[in-house]
Coordinates of C-alpha atoms in Angstrom, one line a residue:
M1 CA 28.3 0.3 -7.6
T2 CA 27.2 -3.3 -7.7
A3 CA 24.1 -4.6 -9.4
A4 CA 22.6 -5.5 -6.1
R5 CA 22.9 -1.9 -4.8
V6 CA 21.5 -0.5 -8.1
S7 CA 18.4 -2.8 -7.8
D8 CA 17.8 -1.8 -4.2
S9 CA 18.2 1.9 -4.7
W10 CA 14.9 3.8 -4.2
D11 CA 14.8 7.6 -4.2
L12 CA 11.6 9.6 -4.0
D13 CA 13.0 12.8 -5.4
R14 CA 9.9 15.0 -5.6
T15 CA 7.5 16.5 -3.1
Y16 CA 3.8 17.5 -2.8
A17 CA 2.8 19.8 0.1
G18 CA -0.6 18.4 1.1
P19 CA -2.9 19.4 3.9
T20 CA -1.9 16.3 6.0
G21 CA 1.9 16.7 5.4
T22 CA 4.5 16.7 2.7
V23 CA 4.4 13.7 0.4
R24 CA 7.6 12.4 -1.2
W25 CA 7.0 10.8 -4.7
A26 CA 8.7 9.8 -7.9
A27 CA 7.8 8.9 -11.5
L28 CA 9.4 6.1 -13.5
G29 CA 9.1 5.4 -17.3
P30 CA 8.4 7.5 -20.4
A31 CA 6.6 10.7 -19.7
D32 CA 4.0 10.1 -22.5
A33 CA 3.3 6.5 -21.5
P34 CA -0.1 5.4 -20.0
P35 CA -0.1 6.4 -16.3
V36 CA -0.2 3.9 -13.4
V37 CA -0.3 4.9 -9.7
L38 CA 0.9 2.5 -7.1
V39 CA -0.4 2.7 -3.5
H40 CA 1.3 0.9 -0.6
G41 CA -0.2 -0.3 2.7
T42 CA 0.8 -0.5 6.3
P43 CA 3.3 -0.7 7.9
F44 CA 5.2 -0.4 4.6
S45 CA 6.2 2.2 2.1
S46 CA 6.6 2.6 -1.7
Y47 CA 9.8 0.6 -1.4
V48 CA 7.8 -2.6 -1.6
W49 CA 6.8 -1.6 -5.1
R50 CA 10.3 -1.2 -6.4
A51 CA 10.5 -4.4 -8.5
P52 CA 7.0 -4.3 -10.0
A53 CA 7.3 -0.6 -10.6
R54 CA 10.5 -1.0 -12.7
A55 CA 8.9 -3.8 -14.7
L56 CA 5.8 -1.7 -15.4
S57 CA 7.8 1.4 -16.2
R58 CA 9.0 -0.2 -19.5
E59 CA 5.6 0.6 -21.0
H60 CA 4.0 2.9 -18.5
R61 CA 4.6 6.1 -16.6
V62 CA 4.6 4.8 -13.0
Y63 CA 3.9 7.1 -10.0
V64 CA 5.1 5.9 -6.6
W65 CA 4.7 7.8 -3.3
D66 CA 4.9 7.3 0.4
L67 CA 1.7 8.1 2.2
P68 CA 1.8 10.9 4.8
G69 CA 3.1 9.5 8.0
Y70 CA 5.0 6.6 6.2
G71 CA 8.4 6.0 4.7
V72 CA 10.2 9.2 3.8
S73 CA 7.1 11.4 3.8
E74 CA 6.4 13.8 6.6
M75 CA 5.7 12.4 10.1
R76 CA 4.6 14.7 12.9
A77 CA 2.6 14.8 16.1
G78 CA -1.1 15.3 15.6
Q79 CA -1.0 14.3 12.0
D80 CA -4.1 12.9 10.4
V81 CA -3.0 9.6 8.8
S82 CA -6.4 7.9 8.8
L83 CA -7.7 6.0 5.8
A84 CA -10.1 8.8 5.3
A85 CA -7.3 11.3 5.0
Q86 CA -5.2 9.1 2.8
G87 CA -8.1 8.6 0.4
R88 CA -8.4 12.4 0.0
V89 CA -4.6 12.7 -0.5
L90 CA -4.7 10.1 -3.3
A91 CA -7.4 12.1 -5.1
E92 CA -5.5 15.3 -4.7
L93 CA -2.3 13.8 -6.0
I94 CA -3.9 12.5 -9.1
G95 CA -5.1 16.1 -9.7
H96 CA -1.7 17.5 -8.9
W97 CA 0.0 15.1 -11.4
G98 CA -2.6 16.1 -14.0
L99 CA -3.6 12.5 -14.7
D100 CA -6.6 11.6 -16.8
R101 CA -8.0 8.2 -15.8
P102 CA -4.8 6.5 -14.6
A103 CA -4.7 2.9 -13.8
V104 CA -4.3 2.3 -10.0
V105 CA -2.6 -0.6 -8.3
A106 CA -3.1 -0.8 -4.5
H107 CA -1.9 -3.1 -1.8
D108 CA -3.1 -3.8 1.7
F109 CA -5.0 -0.8 3.2
G110 CA -3.9 1.0 0.1
G111 CA -6.8 -0.9 -1.4
C112 CA -9.2 0.9 0.9
V113 CA -7.4 4.2 0.1
A114 CA -7.9 3.7 -3.6
L115 CA -11.5 2.6 -3.3
R116 CA -12.4 5.6 -1.1
A117 CA -10.7 8.0 -3.5
H118 CA -12.8 6.6 -6.3
L119 CA -16.1 6.1 -4.6
L120 CA -16.1 9.1 -2.2
H121 CA -13.8 11.7 -3.8
G122 CA -14.4 11.4 -7.5
A123 CA -11.0 10.0 -8.6
V124 CA -11.6 8.4 -12.0
Y125 CA -9.5 5.3 -12.9
E126 CA -9.1 3.6 -16.2
R127 CA -8.8 0.3 -14.3
L128 CA -8.0 -0.9 -10.8
A129 CA -5.8 -3.7 -9.4
L130 CA -6.1 -4.7 -5.7
V131 CA -3.3 -6.8 -4.1
D132 CA -4.3 -8.5 -0.8
P133 CA -6.4 -5.4 0.0
V134 CA -8.0 -4.3 3.2
A135 CA -11.6 -4.0 1.9
L136 CA -14.0 -6.3 3.8
A137 CA -15.0 -6.4 7.4
P138 CA -13.9 -7.7 9.8
W139 CA -10.2 -6.9 9.5
G140 CA -7.3 -6.2 11.8
S141 CA -5.4 -9.0 13.5
P142 CA -5.5 -9.4 17.3
T143 CA -2.0 -7.9 17.4
Y144 CA -3.1 -4.9 15.3
R145 CA -6.1 -4.2 17.5
L146 CA -4.0 -4.5 20.7
L147 CA -1.4 -2.0 19.4
G148 CA -4.1 0.4 18.4
A149 CA -6.0 0.2 21.6
H150 CA -2.9 0.8 23.7
A151 CA -0.9 3.1 21.4
D152 CA 0.1 5.3 24.4
V153 CA 1.5 2.4 26.3
F154 CA 3.4 0.8 23.4
G155 CA 4.7 4.2 22.4
Q156 CA 6.7 4.2 25.6
L157 CA 8.7 1.1 24.7
P158 CA 12.5 1.7 24.8
P159 CA 13.9 2.0 21.2
P160 CA 15.5 -1.5 21.1
L161 CA 12.2 -3.2 22.2
H162 CA 10.2 -1.1 19.7
R163 CA 12.6 -2.1 16.9
A164 CA 12.3 -5.7 17.8
L165 CA 8.5 -5.5 17.8
V166 CA 8.4 -3.8 14.4
R167 CA 10.8 -6.2 12.9
E168 CA 8.8 -9.2 14.0
Y169 CA 5.6 -7.6 12.8
V170 CA 6.9 -6.7 9.4
S171 CA 8.6 -10.1 9.0
S172 CA 5.2 -11.9 9.5
A173 CA 3.8 -10.4 6.3
S174 CA 6.2 -12.6 4.2
H175 CA 5.7 -16.3 3.6
R176 CA 9.1 -16.9 2.1
G177 CA 11.0 -14.6 4.5
L178 CA 12.4 -11.2 3.9
A179 CA 16.1 -10.6 3.0
P180 CA 17.8 -8.9 5.9
A181 CA 18.6 -5.7 3.9
V182 CA 14.9 -5.5 2.8
L183 CA 13.7 -6.0 6.3
D184 CA 16.1 -3.3 7.6
R185 CA 14.8 -0.9 4.9
L186 CA 11.2 -1.4 5.8
V187 CA 11.7 -1.1 9.5
A188 CA 14.1 1.9 9.5
P189 CA 11.5 4.7 9.0
W190 CA 9.6 3.5 12.2
C191 CA 12.8 3.6 14.3
T192 CA 13.6 7.3 14.2
E193 CA 12.5 9.8 16.8
E194 CA 9.6 10.8 14.6
G195 CA 8.9 7.3 13.4
R196 CA 8.4 5.5 16.7
P197 CA 5.3 7.5 17.6
A198 CA 4.2 7.5 14.0
F199 CA 4.1 3.7 13.9
Y200 CA 1.5 3.5 16.7
R201 CA -0.3 6.7 15.5
Q202 CA -1.3 5.1 12.2
I203 CA -2.6 2.0 13.8
E204 CA -4.5 3.9 16.5
Q205 CA -6.3 6.1 13.8
N206 CA -7.4 3.3 11.5
D207 CA -10.4 1.1 12.2
Q208 CA -13.2 -0.7 10.4
R209 CA -15.5 2.2 9.9
Y210 CA -13.4 3.4 6.9
T211 CA -14.3 0.2 5.0
D212 CA -17.8 0.0 6.4
E213 CA -18.5 3.4 4.7
I214 CA -17.8 1.9 1.3
Q215 CA -18.2 -1.8 1.4
G216 CA -21.8 -1.7 0.4
R217 CA -20.9 0.3 -2.8
Y218 CA -18.5 -2.2 -4.4
G219 CA -21.3 -3.3 -6.7
E220 CA -21.2 0.3 -8.2
L221 CA -17.7 -0.2 -9.6
E222 CA -17.9 0.1 -13.4
L223 CA -14.3 -0.5 -14.5
P224 CA -12.0 -3.5 -15.0
V225 CA -10.9 -4.8 -11.6
L226 CA -8.1 -7.4 -11.0
I227 CA -7.7 -8.9 -7.5
C228 CA -4.3 -10.6 -6.8
W229 CA -3.9 -12.5 -3.6
G230 CA -1.0 -14.3 -1.9
A231 CA -2.3 -17.9 -1.5
E232 CA -0.3 -18.1 1.8
D233 CA -1.4 -14.8 3.2
T234 CA -1.8 -15.2 7.0
W235 CA -2.7 -11.5 7.6
I236 CA -5.8 -11.6 5.3
P237 CA -6.6 -15.1 4.0
V238 CA -7.3 -15.7 0.3
A239 CA -10.9 -16.6 1.1
R240 CA -11.5 -12.9 1.5
G241 CA -10.3 -12.4 -2.1
H242 CA -13.1 -14.7 -3.3
E243 CA -15.6 -12.7 -1.3
L244 CA -14.3 -9.5 -2.7
A245 CA -14.3 -10.8 -6.3
A246 CA -18.0 -11.8 -5.8
A247 CA -18.9 -8.3 -4.6
I248 CA -17.4 -6.5 -7.6
P249 CA -19.1 -7.0 -11.0
G250 CA -16.7 -8.7 -13.4
A251 CA -13.7 -8.7 -11.0
E252 CA -11.0 -11.3 -11.8
L253 CA -9.3 -13.1 -8.9
R254 CA -5.7 -14.3 -9.4
P255 CA -4.2 -16.2 -6.4
I256 CA -0.4 -16.2 -6.4
E257 CA 1.0 -19.4 -5.1
G258 CA 3.8 -19.4 -2.6
A259 CA 3.2 -15.8 -1.6
G260 CA 2.1 -14.3 1.7
H261 CA 0.7 -10.9 2.3
L262 CA 3.8 -9.1 0.9
V263 CA 3.3 -10.5 -2.6
Q264 CA 5.7 -7.8 -3.9
E265 CA 8.5 -9.4 -2.0
D266 CA 7.5 -13.0 -2.1
A267 CA 6.6 -13.2 -5.8
P268 CA 7.6 -10.0 -7.6
A269 CA 7.9 -11.5 -11.0
E270 CA 4.6 -13.3 -10.8
L271 CA 2.8 -10.2 -9.6
A272 CA 4.5 -8.0 -12.2
G273 CA 3.4 -10.5 -14.9
E274 CA -0.2 -10.4 -13.7
L275 CA -0.2 -6.6 -13.6
I276 CA 1.3 -6.2 -17.1
R277 CA -1.2 -8.6 -18.5
F278 CA -4.1 -6.7 -16.9
L279 CA -2.8 -3.3 -17.8
T280 CA -2.2 -4.1 -21.4
S281 CA -5.2 -6.3 -22.1

């Protein structure tokens, strides 16, 4: 096996049967090392964390998972994949793993998931890092809102048109451009028989009320918070990072130059460096 194939391998070899569907997860690093939980956003999967996760696993026990309705976790009709449900799942998983005050690193709407688990469901973190998070209103691009408002219509697209739409959408998250193999890996879960309706389902179910419920409570956060933001993010501009840092007492904002919304793909080494510094400081 070539080095490239080794670096791209990503296997979630364990399962958790939760109320909203079976979650696939994995753990990297020494079993007795300080725990770190990574949370992905939409329309991605834990695969985007592969490079930072491996860097962090040298000194930490790193937990990675695909949210219900994403990646290789269960997808099914009628599934609750809302941000409200995902926040509960994260809190349940931390209990399932038996973690006491893990550090949490969350990207995109995973940021909302992590904040909801902490503020609404009693999940206790040692520290929290947010990477280009969905956390402040208003959010949702015009394309995102259009897809959510007409999920039943877009769900009827022929598979080739659906694949083209998803590829274009995922590609736009990167400033530097995604490698073809990476783009294929991120798009593939949404192009199966279960994945096509799941793509529109997760957009349809998520709206601003899930951040509205917690946005006024960010001043209550009493833990170290790092905010990393791709300086070239066109999905959520870095100005929102400055707003969020001002709303969280003591939060540190670290813009990452040359990176778009998918910082993990555009600048994995820079992001890993910031996270290692934060987690070990």
